[in-house]
mmCIF file of C-alpha atoms in Angstrom:
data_model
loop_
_atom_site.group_PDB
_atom_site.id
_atom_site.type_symbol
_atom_site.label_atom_id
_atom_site.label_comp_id
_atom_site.label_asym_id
_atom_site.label_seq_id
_atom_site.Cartn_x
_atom_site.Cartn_y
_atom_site.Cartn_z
ATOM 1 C CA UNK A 1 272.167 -108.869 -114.126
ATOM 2 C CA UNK A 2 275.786 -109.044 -115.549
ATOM 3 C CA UNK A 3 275.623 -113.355 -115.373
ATOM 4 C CA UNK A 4 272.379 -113.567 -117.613
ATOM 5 C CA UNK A 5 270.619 -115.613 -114.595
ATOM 6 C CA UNK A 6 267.185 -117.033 -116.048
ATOM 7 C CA UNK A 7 264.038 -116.420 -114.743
ATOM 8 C CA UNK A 8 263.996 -118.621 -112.333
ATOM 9 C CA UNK A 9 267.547 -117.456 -110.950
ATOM 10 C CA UNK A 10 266.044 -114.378 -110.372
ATOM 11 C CA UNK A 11 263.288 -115.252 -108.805
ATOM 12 C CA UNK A 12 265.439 -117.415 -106.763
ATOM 13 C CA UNK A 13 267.168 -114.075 -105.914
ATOM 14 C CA UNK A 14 264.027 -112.361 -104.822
ATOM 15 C CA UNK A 15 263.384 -115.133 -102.298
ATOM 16 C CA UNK A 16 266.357 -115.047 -100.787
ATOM 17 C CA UNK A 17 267.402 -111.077 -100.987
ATOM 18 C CA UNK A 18 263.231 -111.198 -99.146
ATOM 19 C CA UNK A 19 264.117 -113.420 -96.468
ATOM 20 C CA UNK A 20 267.318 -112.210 -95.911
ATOM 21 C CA UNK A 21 265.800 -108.362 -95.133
ATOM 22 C CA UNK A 22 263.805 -109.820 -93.033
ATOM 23 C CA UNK A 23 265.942 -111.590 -90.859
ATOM 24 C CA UNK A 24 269.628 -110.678 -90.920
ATOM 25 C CA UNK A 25 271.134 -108.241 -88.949
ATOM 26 C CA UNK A 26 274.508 -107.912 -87.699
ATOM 27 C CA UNK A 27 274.353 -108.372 -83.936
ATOM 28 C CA UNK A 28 272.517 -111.590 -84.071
ATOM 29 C CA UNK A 29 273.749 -114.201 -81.973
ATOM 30 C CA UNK A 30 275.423 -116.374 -84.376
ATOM 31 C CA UNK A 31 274.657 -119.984 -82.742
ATOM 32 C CA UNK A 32 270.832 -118.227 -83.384
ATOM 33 C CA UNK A 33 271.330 -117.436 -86.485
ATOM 34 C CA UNK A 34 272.765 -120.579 -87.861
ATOM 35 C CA UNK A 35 269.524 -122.591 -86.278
ATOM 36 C CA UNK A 36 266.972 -119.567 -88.084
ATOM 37 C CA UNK A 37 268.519 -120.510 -91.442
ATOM 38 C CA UNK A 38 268.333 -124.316 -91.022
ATOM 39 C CA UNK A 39 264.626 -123.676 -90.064
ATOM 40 C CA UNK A 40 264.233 -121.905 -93.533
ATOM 41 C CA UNK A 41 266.483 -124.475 -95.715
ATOM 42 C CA UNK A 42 269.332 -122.273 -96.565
ATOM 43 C CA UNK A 43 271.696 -124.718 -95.164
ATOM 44 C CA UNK A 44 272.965 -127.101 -97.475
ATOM 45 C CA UNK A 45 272.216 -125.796 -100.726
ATOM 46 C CA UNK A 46 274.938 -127.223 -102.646
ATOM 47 C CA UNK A 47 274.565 -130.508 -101.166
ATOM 48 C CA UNK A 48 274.432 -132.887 -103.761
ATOM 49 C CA UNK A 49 271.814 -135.208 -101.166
ATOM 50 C CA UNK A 50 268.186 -133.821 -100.218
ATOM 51 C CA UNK A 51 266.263 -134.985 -97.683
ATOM 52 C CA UNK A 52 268.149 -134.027 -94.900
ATOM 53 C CA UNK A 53 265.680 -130.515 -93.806
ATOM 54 C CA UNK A 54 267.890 -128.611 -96.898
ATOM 55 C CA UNK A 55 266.791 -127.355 -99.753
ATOM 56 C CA UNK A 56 269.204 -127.901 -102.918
ATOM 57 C CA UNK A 57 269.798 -125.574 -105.765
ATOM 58 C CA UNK A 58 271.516 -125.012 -108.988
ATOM 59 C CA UNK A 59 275.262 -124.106 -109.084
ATOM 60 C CA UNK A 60 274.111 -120.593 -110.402
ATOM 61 C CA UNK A 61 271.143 -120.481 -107.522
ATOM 62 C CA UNK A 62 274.273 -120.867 -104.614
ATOM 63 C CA UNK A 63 276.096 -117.936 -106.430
ATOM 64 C CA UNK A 64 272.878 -116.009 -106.193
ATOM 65 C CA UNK A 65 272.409 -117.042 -102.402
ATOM 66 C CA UNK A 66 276.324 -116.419 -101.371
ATOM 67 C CA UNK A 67 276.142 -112.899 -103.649
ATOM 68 C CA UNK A 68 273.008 -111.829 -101.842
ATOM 69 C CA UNK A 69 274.026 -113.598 -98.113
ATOM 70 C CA UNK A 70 277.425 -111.189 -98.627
ATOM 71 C CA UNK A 71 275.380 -108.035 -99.329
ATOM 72 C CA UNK A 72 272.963 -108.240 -96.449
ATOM 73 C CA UNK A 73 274.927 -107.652 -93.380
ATOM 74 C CA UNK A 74 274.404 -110.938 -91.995
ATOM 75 C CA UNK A 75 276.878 -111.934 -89.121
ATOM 76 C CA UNK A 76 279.451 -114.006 -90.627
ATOM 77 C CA UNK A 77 278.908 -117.825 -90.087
ATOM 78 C CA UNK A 78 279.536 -120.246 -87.744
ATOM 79 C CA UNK A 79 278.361 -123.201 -89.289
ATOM 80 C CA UNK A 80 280.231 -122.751 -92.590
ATOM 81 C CA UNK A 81 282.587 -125.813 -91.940
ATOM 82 C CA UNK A 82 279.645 -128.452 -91.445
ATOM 83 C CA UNK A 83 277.968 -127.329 -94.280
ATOM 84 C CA UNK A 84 280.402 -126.712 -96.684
ATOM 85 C CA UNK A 85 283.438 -128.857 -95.926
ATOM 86 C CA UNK A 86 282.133 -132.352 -93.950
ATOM 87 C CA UNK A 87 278.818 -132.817 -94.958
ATOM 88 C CA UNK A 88 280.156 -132.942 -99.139
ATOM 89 C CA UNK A 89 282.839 -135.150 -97.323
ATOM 90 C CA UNK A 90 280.091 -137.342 -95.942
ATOM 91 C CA UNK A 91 278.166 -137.576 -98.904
ATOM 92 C CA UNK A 92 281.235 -139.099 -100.828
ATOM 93 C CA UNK A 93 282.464 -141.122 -98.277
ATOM 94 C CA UNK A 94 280.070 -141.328 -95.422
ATOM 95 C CA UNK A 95 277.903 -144.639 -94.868
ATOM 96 C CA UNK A 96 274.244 -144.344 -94.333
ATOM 97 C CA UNK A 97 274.297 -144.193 -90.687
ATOM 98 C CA UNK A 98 276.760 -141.306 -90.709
ATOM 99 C CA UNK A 99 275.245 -139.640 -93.271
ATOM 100 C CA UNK A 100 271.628 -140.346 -90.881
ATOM 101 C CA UNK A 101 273.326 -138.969 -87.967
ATOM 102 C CA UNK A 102 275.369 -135.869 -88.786
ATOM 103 C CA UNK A 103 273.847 -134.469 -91.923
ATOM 104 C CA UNK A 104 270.518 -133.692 -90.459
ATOM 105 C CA UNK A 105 272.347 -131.721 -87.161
ATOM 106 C CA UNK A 106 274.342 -129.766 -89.931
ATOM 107 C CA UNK A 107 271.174 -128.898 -92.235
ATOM 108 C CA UNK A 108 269.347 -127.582 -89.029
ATOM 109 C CA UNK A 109 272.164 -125.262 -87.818
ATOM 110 C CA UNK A 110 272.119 -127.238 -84.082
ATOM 111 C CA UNK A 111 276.017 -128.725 -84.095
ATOM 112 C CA UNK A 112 278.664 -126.515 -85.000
ATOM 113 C CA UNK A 113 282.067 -127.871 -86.320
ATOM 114 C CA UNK A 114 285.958 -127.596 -86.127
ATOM 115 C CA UNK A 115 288.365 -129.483 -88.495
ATOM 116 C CA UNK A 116 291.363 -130.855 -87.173
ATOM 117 C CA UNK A 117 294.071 -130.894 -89.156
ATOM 118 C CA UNK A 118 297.024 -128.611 -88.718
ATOM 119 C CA UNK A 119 299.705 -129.602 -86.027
ATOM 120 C CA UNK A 120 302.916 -127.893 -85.061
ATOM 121 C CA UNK A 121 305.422 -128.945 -87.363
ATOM 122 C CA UNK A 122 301.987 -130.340 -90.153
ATOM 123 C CA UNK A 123 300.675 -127.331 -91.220
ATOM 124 C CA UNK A 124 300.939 -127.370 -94.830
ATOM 125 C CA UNK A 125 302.864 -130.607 -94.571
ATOM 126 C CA UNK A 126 299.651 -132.306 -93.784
ATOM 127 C CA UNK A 127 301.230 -135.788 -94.098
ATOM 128 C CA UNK A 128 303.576 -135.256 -91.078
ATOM 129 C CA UNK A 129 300.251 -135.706 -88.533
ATOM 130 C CA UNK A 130 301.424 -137.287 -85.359
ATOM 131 C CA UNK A 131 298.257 -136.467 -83.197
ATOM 132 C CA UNK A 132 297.398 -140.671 -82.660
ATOM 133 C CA UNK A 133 294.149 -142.672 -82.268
ATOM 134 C CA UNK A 134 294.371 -146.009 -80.679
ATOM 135 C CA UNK A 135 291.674 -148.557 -81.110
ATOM 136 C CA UNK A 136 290.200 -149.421 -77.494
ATOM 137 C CA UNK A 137 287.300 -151.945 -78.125
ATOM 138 C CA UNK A 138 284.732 -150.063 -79.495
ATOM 139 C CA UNK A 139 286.299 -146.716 -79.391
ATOM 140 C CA UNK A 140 289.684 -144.872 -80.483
ATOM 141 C CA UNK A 141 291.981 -143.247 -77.995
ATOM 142 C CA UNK A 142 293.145 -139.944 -79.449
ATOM 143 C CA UNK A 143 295.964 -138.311 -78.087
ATOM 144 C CA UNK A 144 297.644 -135.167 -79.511
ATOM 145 C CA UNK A 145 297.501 -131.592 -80.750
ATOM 146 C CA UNK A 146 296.232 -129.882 -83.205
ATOM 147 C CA UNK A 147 296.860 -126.030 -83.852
ATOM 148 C CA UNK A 148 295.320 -123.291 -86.014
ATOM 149 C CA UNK A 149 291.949 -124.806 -85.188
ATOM 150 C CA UNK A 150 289.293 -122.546 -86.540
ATOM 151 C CA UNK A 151 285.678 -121.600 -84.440
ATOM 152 C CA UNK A 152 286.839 -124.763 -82.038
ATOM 153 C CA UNK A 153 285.866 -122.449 -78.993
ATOM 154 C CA UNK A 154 282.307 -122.649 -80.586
ATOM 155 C CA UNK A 155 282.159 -126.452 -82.248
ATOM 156 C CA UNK A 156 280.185 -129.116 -80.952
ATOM 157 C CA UNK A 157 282.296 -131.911 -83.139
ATOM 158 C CA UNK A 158 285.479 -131.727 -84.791
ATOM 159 C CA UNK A 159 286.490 -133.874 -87.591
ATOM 160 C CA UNK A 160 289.979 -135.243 -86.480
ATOM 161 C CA UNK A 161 293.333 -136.406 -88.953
ATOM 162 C CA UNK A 162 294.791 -138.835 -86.854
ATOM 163 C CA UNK A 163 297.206 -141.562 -87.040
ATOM 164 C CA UNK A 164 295.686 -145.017 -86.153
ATOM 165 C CA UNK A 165 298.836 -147.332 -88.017
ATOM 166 C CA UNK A 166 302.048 -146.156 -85.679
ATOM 167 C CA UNK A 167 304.262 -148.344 -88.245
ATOM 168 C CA UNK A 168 302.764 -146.898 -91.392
ATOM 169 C CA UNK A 169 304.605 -143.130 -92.662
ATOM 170 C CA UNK A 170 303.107 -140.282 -94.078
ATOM 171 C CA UNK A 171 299.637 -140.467 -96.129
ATOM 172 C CA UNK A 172 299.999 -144.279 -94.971
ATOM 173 C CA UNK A 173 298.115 -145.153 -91.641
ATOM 174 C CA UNK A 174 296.042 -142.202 -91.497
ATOM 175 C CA UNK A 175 292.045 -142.049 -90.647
ATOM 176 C CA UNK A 176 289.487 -139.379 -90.785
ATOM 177 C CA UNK A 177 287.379 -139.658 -87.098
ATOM 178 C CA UNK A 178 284.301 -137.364 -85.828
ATOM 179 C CA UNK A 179 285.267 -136.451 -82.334
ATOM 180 C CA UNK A 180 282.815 -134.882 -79.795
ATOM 181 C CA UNK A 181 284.621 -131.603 -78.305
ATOM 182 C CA UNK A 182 282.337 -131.941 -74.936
ATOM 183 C CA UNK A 183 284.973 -134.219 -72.953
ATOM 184 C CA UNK A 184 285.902 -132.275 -70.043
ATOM 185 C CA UNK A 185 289.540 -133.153 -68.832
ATOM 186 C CA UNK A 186 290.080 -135.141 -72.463
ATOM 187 C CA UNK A 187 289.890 -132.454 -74.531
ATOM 188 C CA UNK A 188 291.065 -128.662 -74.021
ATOM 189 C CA UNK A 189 290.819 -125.526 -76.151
ATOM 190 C CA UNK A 190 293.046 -122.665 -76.075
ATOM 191 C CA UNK A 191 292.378 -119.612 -78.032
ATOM 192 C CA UNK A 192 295.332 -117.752 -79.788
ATOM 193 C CA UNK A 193 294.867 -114.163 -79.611
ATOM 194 C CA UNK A 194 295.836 -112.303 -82.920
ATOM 195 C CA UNK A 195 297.387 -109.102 -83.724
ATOM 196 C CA UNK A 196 293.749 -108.096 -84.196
ATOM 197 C CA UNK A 197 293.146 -108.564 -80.513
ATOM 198 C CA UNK A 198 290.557 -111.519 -81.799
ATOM 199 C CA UNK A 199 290.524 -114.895 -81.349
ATOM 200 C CA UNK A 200 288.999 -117.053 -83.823
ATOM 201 C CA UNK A 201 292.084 -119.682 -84.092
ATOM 202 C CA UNK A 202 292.718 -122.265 -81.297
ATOM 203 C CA UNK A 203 294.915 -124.856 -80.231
ATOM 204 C CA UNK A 204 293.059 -128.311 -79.305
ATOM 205 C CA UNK A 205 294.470 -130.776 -77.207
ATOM 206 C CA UNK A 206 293.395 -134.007 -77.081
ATOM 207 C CA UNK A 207 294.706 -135.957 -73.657
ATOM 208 C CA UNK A 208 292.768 -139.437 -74.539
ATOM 209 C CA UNK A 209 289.938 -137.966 -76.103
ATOM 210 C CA UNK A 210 287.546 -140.504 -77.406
ATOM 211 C CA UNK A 211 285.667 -141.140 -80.883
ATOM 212 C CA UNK A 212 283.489 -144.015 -81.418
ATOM 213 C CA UNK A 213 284.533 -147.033 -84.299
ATOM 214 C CA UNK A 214 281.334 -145.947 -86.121
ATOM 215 C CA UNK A 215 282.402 -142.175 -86.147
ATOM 216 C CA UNK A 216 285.523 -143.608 -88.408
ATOM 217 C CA UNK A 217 284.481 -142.160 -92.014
ATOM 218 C CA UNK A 218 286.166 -144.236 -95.391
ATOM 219 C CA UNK A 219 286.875 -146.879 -93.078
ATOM 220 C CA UNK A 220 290.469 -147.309 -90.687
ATOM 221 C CA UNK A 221 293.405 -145.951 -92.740
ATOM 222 C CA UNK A 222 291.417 -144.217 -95.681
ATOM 223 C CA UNK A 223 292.134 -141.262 -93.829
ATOM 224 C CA UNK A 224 294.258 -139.359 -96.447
ATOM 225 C CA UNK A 225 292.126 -140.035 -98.983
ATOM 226 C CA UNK A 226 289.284 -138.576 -97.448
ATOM 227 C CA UNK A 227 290.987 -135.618 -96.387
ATOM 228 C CA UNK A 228 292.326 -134.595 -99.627
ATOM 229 C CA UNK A 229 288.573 -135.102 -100.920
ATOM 230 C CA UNK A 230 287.544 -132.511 -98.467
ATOM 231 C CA UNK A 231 290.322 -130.335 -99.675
ATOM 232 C CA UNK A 232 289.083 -130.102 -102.925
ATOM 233 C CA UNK A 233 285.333 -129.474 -102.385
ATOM 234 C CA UNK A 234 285.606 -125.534 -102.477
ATOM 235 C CA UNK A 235 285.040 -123.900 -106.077
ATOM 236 C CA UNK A 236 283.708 -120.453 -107.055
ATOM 237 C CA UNK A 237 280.618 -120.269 -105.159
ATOM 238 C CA UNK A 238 282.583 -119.054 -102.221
ATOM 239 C CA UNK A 239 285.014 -117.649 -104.339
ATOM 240 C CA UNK A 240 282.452 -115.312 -106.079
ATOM 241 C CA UNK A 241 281.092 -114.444 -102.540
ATOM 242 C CA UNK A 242 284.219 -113.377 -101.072
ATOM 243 C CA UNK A 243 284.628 -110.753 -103.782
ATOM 244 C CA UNK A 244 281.366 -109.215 -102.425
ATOM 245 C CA UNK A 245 283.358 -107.988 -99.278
ATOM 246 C CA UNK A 246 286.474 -107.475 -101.422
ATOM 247 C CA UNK A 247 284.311 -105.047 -103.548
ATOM 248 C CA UNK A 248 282.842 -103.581 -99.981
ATOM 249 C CA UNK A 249 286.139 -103.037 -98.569
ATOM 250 C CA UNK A 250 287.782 -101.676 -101.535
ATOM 251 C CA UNK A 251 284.884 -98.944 -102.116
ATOM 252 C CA UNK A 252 285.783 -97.892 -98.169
ATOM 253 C CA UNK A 253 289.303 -97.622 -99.089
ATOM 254 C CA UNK A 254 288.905 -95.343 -102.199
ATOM 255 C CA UNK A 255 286.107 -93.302 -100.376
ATOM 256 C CA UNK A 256 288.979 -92.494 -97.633
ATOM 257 C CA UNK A 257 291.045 -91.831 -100.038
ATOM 258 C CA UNK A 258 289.337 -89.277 -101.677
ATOM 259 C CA UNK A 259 288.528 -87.644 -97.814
ATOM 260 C CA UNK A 260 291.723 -87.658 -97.308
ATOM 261 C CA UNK A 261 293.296 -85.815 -100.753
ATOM 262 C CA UNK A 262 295.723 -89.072 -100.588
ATOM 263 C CA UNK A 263 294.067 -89.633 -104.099
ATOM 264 C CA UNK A 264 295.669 -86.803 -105.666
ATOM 265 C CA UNK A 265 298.921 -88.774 -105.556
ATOM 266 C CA UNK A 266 299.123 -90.177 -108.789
ATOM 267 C CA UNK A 267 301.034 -93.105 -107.556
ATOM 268 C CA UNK A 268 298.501 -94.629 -105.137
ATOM 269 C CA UNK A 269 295.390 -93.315 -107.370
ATOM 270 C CA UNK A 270 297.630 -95.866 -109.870
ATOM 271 C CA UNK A 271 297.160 -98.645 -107.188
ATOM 272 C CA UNK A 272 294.107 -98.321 -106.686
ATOM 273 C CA UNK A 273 293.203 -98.388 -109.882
ATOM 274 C CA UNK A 274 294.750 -101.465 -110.083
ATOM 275 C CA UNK A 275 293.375 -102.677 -107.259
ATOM 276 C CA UNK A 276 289.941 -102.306 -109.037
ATOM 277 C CA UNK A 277 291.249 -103.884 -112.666
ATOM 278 C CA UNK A 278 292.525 -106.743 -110.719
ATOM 279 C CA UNK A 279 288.940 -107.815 -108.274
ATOM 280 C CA UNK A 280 287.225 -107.983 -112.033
ATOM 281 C CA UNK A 281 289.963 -109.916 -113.602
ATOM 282 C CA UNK A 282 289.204 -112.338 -110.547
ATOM 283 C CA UNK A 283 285.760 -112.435 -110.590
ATOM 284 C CA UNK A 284 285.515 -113.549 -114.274
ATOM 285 C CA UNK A 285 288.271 -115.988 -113.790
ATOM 286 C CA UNK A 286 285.955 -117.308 -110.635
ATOM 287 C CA UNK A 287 282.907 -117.591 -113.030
ATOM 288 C CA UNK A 288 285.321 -119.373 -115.542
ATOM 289 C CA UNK A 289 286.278 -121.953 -113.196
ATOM 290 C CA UNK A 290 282.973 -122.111 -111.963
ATOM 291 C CA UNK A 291 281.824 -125.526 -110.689
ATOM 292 C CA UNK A 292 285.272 -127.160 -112.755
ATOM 293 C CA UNK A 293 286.340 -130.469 -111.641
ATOM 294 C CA UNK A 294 289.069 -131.263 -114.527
ATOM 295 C CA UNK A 295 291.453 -128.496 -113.732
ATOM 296 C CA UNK A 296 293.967 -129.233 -110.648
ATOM 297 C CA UNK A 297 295.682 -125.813 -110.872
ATOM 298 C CA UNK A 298 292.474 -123.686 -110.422
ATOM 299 C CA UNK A 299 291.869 -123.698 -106.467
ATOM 300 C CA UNK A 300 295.517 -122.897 -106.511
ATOM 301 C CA UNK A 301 295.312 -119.875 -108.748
ATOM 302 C CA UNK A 302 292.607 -118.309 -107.514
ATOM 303 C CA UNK A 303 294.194 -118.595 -103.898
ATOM 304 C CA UNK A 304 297.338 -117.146 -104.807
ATOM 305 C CA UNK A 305 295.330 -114.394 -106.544
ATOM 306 C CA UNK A 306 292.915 -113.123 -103.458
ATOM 307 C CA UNK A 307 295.384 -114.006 -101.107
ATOM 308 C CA UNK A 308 297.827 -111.248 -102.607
ATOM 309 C CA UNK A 309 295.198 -109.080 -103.259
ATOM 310 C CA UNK A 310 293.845 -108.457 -100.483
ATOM 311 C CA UNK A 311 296.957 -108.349 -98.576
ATOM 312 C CA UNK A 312 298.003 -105.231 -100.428
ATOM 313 C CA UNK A 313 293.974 -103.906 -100.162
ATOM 314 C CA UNK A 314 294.999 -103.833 -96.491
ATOM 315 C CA UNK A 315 298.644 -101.785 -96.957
ATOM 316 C CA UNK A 316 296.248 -99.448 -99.225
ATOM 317 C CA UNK A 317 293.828 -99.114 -96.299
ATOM 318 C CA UNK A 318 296.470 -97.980 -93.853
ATOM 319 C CA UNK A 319 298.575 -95.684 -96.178
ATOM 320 C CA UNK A 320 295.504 -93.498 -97.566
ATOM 321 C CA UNK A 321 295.000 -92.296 -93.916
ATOM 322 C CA UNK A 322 298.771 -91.483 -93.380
ATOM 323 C CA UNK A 323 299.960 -91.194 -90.036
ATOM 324 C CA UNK A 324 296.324 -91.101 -88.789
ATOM 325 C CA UNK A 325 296.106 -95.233 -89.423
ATOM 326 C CA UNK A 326 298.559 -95.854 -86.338
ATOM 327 C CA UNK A 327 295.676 -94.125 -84.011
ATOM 328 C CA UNK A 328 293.170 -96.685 -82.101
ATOM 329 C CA UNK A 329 289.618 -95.891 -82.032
ATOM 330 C CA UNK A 330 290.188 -95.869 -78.484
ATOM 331 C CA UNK A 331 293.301 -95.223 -76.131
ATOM 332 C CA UNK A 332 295.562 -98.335 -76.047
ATOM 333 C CA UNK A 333 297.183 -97.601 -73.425
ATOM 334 C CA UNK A 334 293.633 -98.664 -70.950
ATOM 335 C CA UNK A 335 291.792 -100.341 -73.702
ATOM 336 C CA UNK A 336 290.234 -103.848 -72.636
ATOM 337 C CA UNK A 337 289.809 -105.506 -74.377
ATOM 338 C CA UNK A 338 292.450 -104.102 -77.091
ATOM 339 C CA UNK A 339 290.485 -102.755 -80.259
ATOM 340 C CA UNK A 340 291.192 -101.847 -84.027
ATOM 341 C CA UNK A 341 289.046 -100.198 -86.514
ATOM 342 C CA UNK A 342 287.838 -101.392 -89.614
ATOM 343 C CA UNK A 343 291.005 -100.475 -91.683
ATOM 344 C CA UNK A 344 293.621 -101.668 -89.311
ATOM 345 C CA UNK A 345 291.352 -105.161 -88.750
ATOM 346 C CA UNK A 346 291.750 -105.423 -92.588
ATOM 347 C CA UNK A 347 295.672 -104.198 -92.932
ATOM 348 C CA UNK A 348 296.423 -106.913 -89.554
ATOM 349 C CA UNK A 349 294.237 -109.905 -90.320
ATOM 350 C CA UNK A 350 295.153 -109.822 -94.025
ATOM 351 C CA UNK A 351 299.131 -110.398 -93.190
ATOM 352 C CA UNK A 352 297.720 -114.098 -92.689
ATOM 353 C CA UNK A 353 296.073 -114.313 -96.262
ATOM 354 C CA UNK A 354 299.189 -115.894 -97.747
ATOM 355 C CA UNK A 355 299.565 -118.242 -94.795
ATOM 356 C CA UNK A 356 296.520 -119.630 -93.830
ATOM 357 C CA UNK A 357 294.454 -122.627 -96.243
ATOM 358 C CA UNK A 358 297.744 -123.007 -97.585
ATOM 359 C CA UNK A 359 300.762 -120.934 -97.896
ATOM 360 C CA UNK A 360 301.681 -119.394 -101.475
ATOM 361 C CA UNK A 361 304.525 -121.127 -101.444
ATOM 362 C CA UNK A 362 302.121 -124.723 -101.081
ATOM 363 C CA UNK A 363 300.100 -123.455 -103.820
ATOM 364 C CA UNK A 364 302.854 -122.405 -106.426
ATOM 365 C CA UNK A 365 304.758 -126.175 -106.066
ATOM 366 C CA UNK A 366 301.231 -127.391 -106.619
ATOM 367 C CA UNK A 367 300.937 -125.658 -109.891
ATOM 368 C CA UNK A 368 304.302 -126.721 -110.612
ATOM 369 C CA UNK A 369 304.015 -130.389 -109.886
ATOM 370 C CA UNK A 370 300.694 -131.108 -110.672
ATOM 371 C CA UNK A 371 299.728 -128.465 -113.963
ATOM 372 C CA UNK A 372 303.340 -128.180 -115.250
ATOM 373 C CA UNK A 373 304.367 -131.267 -114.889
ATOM 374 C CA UNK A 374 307.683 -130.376 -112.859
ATOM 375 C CA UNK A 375 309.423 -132.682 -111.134
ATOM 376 C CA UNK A 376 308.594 -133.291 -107.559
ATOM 377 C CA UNK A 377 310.062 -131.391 -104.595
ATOM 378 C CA UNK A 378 312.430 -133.127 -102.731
ATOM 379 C CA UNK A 379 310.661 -135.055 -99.911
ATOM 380 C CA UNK A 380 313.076 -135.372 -96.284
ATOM 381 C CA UNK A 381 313.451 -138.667 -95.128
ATOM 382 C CA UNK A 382 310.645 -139.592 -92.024
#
């Protein structure tokens, strides 16, 4: 046990590592499988609030749960974004009918959600939102489109950045609304296929889709505020998780590698040595930033680090195969729907790494502004 977990970490770990064998495979139907793990508690474990059907745990209990969750085979998750993104939002800024409504839903795996942030021409410029809510009596009228909209095909609710002040600019005027996505003719979702051939990102188009005044969490133009608070609830829990797969995915690259004879090349043995050095140096720097609320450079950091890392994890996986890697597991040419293996999945998807939750370039001006003390980058007029 390389983080010296106590006694009752580990027995923590036995629970879950039992339940887990007994229930997680990886053909479930995820919408199923999100409901069998709020009927057990698992949802909601780093919830700072009980009470809603979760159990809660100890910072070092969720690394034991994510750690063993990783290792299982379980299908990945559908619910992560109500659990881990608006129910801490709620819990900060929610009021206690929200917080009634939503947070039980969430805890028992039964509504599934979306966040709605991103627009063409606001994707890391987050300020430059120009979907709009107008109050109608006792609901907002939102009108829009939002883009890069993850699992929206799936969610039952989407938490929406819209702009309810028309005269206000920027962070100013902005609110935070919980939109239902069943609103046929108000609301349309378009998936975007990938180079994959997947399609896990949507566009969502809101054509006077409607959210109630109650739904409006922070209160009307706290918006920006709340958003950035949900922006900053992710630490090492999932950090230390992710590195799981990492560690998964690397072994599968090296093991080719070795098939192959590509190892022999001293260069890419070199690499993937590196490759190796560089998931530990991450994983301790995870467990040192563990649970930290005082340092505004780490989320940045650590993106910048598995972003890059895994993006070159993926030019490893194709380039230890050699010409083999640009071979489908099937014939393109009749192939429907269009299919990769394993190794080109991770070489395509990972091209996004650096993009997606914030482009490297984001997260370097954010060390530089807000760790170094830089002076600010030149803002257009709007």
């Amino acid at each position: 046990m390389d983080y010296g977990f106590s006694e009752e970490d580990e027995k923590f770990r036995a629970e879950a590592r039992s339940w887990l064998a007994a229930h997680a495979g990886p053909r479930l139907d995820r919408r199923a499988w999100e409901r069998a793990l709020g009927a057990a508690g698992w949802i909601g474990l780093g919830w700072s609030e009980a009470g809603h059907g979760n159990r809660t745990a100890t910072l070092t209990q969720q690394v034991v749960w994510a750690e063993e969750y990783a290792r299982s085979g379980a299908p990945p998750r559908s619910g992560h974004i109500g659990e881990n993104l608006l129910a801490p939002t709620l819990v900060a800024h929610g009021d206690p009918a929200q917080k009634r409504r939503f947070l039980p839903p969430v805890a028992a795996g039964e509504e599934l959600w979306c966040q709605g942030y991103s627009e063409p021409g606001a994707g890391s410029d987050l300020a430059a939102v120009r979907t709009a809510a107008v109050r109608e009596g006792a609901h907002y009228r939102i009108t829009g489109q939002k883009i890069w909209t993850s699992l929206a095909h799936e969610a039952d609710w989407c938490f929406v950045l819209a702009r309810t002040d028309a005269q206000e600019r920027r962070h100013r005027g902005l609110s935070f609304l919980l939109v239902p996505m069943d609103q046929p003719g108000r609301i349309e979702v378009r998936p975007i296929r990938q180079l994959t051939g997947t399609s896990d990102f949507n566009e969502v188009f809101f054509d006077g889709a409607r959210a109630r005044e109650e739904h409006v969490v922070g209160g009307e133009g706290q918006g920006w505020r709340v958003a950035m608070s949900l922006l900053g609830v992710e630490r090492g829990v999932s950090t230390l998780a992710q590195q799981i797969g990492f560690a998964a995915e690397l072994a599968r690259v090296v093991e080719t590698a070795v098939a192959s004879g590509a190892v022999r090349d001293p260069v890419l043995r070199a690499r993937l040595v590196r490759q190796w050095a560089e998931l530990r140096a991450m994983r301790w720097n995870a467990l040192r930033t563990l649970g930290g609320t005082t340092d505004p450079g780490a989320p940045s950091v650590a993106k910048l680090l598995w972003a890059n890392w895994h993006q070159r994890l993926g030019e490893l996986a194709v380039q230890v195969r050699g010409a083999e890697a640009a071979l489908g597991p099937v014939d393109w040419s009749v192939a429907s729907p269009y299919v990769t293996d394993a190794d080109q999945h991770l070489f395509l998807f990972s091209r996004a790494d650096t993009v997606y939750g914030g482009s490297d370039q984001i997260q370097r001006t954010i060390i530089a502004e807000r760790v170094l003390g830089l002076p600010g980058e030149p803002k257009g007029a709007v």
